[in-house]
N, CA, C and O atoms as a CHARMM CRD file, in Angstrom:
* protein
*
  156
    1    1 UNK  N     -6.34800  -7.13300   5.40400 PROA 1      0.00000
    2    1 UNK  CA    -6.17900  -7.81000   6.66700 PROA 1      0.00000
    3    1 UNK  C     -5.10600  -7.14300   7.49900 PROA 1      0.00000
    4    1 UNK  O     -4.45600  -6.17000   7.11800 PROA 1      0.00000
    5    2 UNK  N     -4.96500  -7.79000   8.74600 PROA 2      0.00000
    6    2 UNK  CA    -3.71200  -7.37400   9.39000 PROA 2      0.00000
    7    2 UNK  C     -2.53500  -6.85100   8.99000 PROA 2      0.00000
    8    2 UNK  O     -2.07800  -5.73100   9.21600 PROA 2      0.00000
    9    3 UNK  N     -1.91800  -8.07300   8.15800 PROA 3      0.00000
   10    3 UNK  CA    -0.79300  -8.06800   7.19300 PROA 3      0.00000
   11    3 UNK  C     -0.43200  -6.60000   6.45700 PROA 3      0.00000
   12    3 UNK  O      0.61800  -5.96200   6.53500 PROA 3      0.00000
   13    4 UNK  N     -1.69000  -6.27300   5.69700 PROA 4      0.00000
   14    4 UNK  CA    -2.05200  -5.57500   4.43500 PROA 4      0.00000
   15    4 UNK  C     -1.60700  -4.20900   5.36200 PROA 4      0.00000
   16    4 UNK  O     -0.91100  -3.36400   4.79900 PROA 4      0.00000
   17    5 UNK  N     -1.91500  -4.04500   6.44600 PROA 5      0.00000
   18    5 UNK  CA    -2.08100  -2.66600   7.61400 PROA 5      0.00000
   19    5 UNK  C     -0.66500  -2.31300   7.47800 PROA 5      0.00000
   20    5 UNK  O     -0.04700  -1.37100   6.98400 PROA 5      0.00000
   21    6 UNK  N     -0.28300  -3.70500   8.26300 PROA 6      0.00000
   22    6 UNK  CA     1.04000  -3.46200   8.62100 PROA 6      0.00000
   23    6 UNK  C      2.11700  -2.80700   7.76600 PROA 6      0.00000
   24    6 UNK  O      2.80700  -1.83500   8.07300 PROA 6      0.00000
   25    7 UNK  N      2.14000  -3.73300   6.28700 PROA 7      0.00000
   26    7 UNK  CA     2.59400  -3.16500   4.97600 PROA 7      0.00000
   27    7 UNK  C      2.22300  -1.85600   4.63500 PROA 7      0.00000
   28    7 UNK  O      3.11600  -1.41600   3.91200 PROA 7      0.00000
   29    8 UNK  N      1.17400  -0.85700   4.83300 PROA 8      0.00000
   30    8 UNK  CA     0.88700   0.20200   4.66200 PROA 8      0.00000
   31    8 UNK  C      1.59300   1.22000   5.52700 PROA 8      0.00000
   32    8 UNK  O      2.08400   2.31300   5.24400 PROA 8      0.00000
   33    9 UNK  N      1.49800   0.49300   6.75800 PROA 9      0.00000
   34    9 UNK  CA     1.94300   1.92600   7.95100 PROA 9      0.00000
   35    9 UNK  C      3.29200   1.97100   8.26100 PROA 9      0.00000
   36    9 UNK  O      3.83100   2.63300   9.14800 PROA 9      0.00000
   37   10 UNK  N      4.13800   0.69100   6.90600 PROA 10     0.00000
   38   10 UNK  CA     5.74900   0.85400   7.01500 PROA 10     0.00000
   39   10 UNK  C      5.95600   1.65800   6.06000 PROA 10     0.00000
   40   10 UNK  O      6.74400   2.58900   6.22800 PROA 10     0.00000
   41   11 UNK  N      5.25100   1.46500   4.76500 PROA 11     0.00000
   42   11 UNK  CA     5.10700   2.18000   3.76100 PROA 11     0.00000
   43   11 UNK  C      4.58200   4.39000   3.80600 PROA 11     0.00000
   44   11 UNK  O      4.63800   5.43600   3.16100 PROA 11     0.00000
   45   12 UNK  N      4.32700   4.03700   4.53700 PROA 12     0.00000
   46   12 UNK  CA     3.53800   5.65500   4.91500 PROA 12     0.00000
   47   12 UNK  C      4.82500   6.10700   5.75700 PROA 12     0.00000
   48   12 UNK  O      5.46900   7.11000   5.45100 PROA 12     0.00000
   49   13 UNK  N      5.20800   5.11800   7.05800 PROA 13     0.00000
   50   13 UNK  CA     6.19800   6.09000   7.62200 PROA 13     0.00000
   51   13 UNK  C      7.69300   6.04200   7.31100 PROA 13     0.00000
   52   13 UNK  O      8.61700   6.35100   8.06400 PROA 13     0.00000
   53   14 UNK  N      7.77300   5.43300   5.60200 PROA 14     0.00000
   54   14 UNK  CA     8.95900   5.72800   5.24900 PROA 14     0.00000
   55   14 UNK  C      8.82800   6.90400   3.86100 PROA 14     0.00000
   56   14 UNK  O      9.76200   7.12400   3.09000 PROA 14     0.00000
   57   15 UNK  N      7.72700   7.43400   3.79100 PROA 15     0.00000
   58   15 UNK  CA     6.93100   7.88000   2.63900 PROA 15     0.00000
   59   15 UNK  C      7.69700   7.61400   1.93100 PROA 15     0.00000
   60   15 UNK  O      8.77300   8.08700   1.56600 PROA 15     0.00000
   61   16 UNK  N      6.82500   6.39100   1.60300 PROA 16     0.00000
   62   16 UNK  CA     7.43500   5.76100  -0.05400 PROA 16     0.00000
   63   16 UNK  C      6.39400   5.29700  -0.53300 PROA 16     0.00000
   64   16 UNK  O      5.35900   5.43800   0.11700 PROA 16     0.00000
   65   17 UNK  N      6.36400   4.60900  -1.80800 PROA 17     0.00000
   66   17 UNK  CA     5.91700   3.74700  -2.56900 PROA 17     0.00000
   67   17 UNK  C      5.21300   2.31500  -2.80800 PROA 17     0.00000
   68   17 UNK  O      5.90800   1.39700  -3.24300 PROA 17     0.00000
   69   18 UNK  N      4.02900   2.13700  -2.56900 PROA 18     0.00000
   70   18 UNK  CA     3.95000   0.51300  -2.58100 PROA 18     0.00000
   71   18 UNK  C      3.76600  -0.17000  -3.89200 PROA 18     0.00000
   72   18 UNK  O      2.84000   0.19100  -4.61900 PROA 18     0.00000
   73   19 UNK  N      4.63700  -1.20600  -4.28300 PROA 19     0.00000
   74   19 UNK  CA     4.08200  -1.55800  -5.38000 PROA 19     0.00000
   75   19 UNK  C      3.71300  -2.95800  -5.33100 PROA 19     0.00000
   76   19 UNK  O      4.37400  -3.97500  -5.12100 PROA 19     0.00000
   77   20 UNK  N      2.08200  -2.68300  -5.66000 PROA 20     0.00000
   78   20 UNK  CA     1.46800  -3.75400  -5.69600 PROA 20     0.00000
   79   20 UNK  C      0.41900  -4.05500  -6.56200 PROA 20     0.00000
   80   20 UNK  O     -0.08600  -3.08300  -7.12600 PROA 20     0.00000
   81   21 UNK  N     -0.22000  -5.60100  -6.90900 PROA 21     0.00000
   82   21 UNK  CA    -0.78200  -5.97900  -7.74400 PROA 21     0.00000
   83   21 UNK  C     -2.56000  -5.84000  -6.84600 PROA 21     0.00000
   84   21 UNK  O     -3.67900  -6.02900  -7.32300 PROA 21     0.00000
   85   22 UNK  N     -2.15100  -5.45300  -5.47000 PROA 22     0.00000
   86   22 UNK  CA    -3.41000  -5.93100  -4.79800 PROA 22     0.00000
   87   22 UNK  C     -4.06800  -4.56900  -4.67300 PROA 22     0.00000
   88   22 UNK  O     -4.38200  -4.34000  -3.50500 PROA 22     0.00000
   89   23 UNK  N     -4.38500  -3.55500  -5.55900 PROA 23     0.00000
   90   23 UNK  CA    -4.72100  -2.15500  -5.42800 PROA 23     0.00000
   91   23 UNK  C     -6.24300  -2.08800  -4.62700 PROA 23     0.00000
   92   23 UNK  O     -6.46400  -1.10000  -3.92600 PROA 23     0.00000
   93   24 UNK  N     -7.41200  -3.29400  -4.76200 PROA 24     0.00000
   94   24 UNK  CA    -8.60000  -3.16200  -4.17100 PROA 24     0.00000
   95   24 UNK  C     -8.19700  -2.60200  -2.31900 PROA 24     0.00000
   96   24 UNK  O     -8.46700  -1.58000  -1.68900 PROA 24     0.00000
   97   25 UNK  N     -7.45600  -3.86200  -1.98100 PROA 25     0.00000
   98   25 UNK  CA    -7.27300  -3.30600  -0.14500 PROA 25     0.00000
   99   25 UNK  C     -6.72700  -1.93900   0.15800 PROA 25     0.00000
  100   25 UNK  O     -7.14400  -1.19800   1.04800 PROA 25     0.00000
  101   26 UNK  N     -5.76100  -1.69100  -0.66900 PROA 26     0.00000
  102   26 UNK  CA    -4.65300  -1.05400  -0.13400 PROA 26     0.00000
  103   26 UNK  C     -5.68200   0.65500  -0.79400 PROA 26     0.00000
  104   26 UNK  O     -6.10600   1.57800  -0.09800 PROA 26     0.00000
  105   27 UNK  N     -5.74000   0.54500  -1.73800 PROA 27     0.00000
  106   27 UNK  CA    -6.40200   1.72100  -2.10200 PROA 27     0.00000
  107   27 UNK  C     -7.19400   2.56800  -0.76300 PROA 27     0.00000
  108   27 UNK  O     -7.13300   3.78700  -0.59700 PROA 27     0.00000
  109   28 UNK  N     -8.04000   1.46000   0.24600 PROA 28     0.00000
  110   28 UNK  CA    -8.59500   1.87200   1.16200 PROA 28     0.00000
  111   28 UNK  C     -7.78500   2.97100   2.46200 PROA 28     0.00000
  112   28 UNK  O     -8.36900   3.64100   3.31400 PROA 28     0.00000
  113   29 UNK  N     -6.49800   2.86700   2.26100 PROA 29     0.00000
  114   29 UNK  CA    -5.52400   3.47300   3.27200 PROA 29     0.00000
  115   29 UNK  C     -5.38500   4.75200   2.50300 PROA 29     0.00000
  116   29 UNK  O     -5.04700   4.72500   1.32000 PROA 29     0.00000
  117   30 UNK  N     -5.70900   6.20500   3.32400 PROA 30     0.00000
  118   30 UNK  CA    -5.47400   7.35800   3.39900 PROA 30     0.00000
  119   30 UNK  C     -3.77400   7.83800   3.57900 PROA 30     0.00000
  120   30 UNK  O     -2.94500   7.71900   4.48100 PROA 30     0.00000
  121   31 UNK  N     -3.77400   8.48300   2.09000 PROA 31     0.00000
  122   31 UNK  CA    -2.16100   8.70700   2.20600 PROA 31     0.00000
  123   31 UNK  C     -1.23900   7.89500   1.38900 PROA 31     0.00000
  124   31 UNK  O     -0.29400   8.49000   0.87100 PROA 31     0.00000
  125   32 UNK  N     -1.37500   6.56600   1.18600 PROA 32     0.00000
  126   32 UNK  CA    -1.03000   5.11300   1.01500 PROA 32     0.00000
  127   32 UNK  C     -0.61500   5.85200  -0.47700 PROA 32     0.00000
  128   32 UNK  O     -1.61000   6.32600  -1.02500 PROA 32     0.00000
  129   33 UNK  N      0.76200   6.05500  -1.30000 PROA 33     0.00000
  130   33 UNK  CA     1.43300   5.84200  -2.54700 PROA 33     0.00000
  131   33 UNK  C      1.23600   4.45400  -3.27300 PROA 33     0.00000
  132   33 UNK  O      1.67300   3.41600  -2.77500 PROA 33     0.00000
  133   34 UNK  N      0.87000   4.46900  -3.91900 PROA 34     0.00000
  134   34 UNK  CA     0.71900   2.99400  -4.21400 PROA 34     0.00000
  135   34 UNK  C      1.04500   3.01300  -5.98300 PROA 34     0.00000
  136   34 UNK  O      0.32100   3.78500  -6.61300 PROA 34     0.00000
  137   35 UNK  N      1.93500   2.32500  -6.67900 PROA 35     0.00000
  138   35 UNK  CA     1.77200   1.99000  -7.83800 PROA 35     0.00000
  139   35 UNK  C      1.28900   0.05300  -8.78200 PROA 35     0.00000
  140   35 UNK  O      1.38500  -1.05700  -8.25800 PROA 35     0.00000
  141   36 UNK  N      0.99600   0.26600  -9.66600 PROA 36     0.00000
  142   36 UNK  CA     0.43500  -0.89300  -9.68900 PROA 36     0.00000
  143   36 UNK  C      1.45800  -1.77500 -10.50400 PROA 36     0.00000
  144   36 UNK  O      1.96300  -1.40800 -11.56500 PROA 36     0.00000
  145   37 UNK  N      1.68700  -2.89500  -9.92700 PROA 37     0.00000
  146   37 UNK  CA     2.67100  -3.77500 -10.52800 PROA 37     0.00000
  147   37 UNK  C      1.87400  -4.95000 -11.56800 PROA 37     0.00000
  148   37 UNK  O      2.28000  -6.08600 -11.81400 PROA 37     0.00000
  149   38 UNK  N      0.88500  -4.43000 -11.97300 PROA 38     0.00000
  150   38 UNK  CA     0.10700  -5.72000 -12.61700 PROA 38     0.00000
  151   38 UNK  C      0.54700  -5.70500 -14.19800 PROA 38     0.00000
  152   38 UNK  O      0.67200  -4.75900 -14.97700 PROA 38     0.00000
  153   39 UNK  N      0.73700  -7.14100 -14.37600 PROA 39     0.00000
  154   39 UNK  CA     1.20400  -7.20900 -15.75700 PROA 39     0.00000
  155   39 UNK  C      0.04400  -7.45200 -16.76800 PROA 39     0.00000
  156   39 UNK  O      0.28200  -7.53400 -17.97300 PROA 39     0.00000
């Protein structure tokens, strides 16, 4: 959603890291670091 964007394109223009449990959305963003916080 919106939200999910927003969280990505702070994440991209600080090139860093997202860590999240929600890997289906975010996976969709080009570029997007993402590690998975799922327990």
């Amino acid at each position: 959603g919106t939200q999910d964007l927003r969280i990505s394109s702070i994440v991209l223009s600080c090139d860093g890291i997202l860590l999240t449990r929600n890997l289906q959305d975010f996976e969709k963003v080009p570029g997007l670091k993402i590690q998975n916080w799922s327990i």
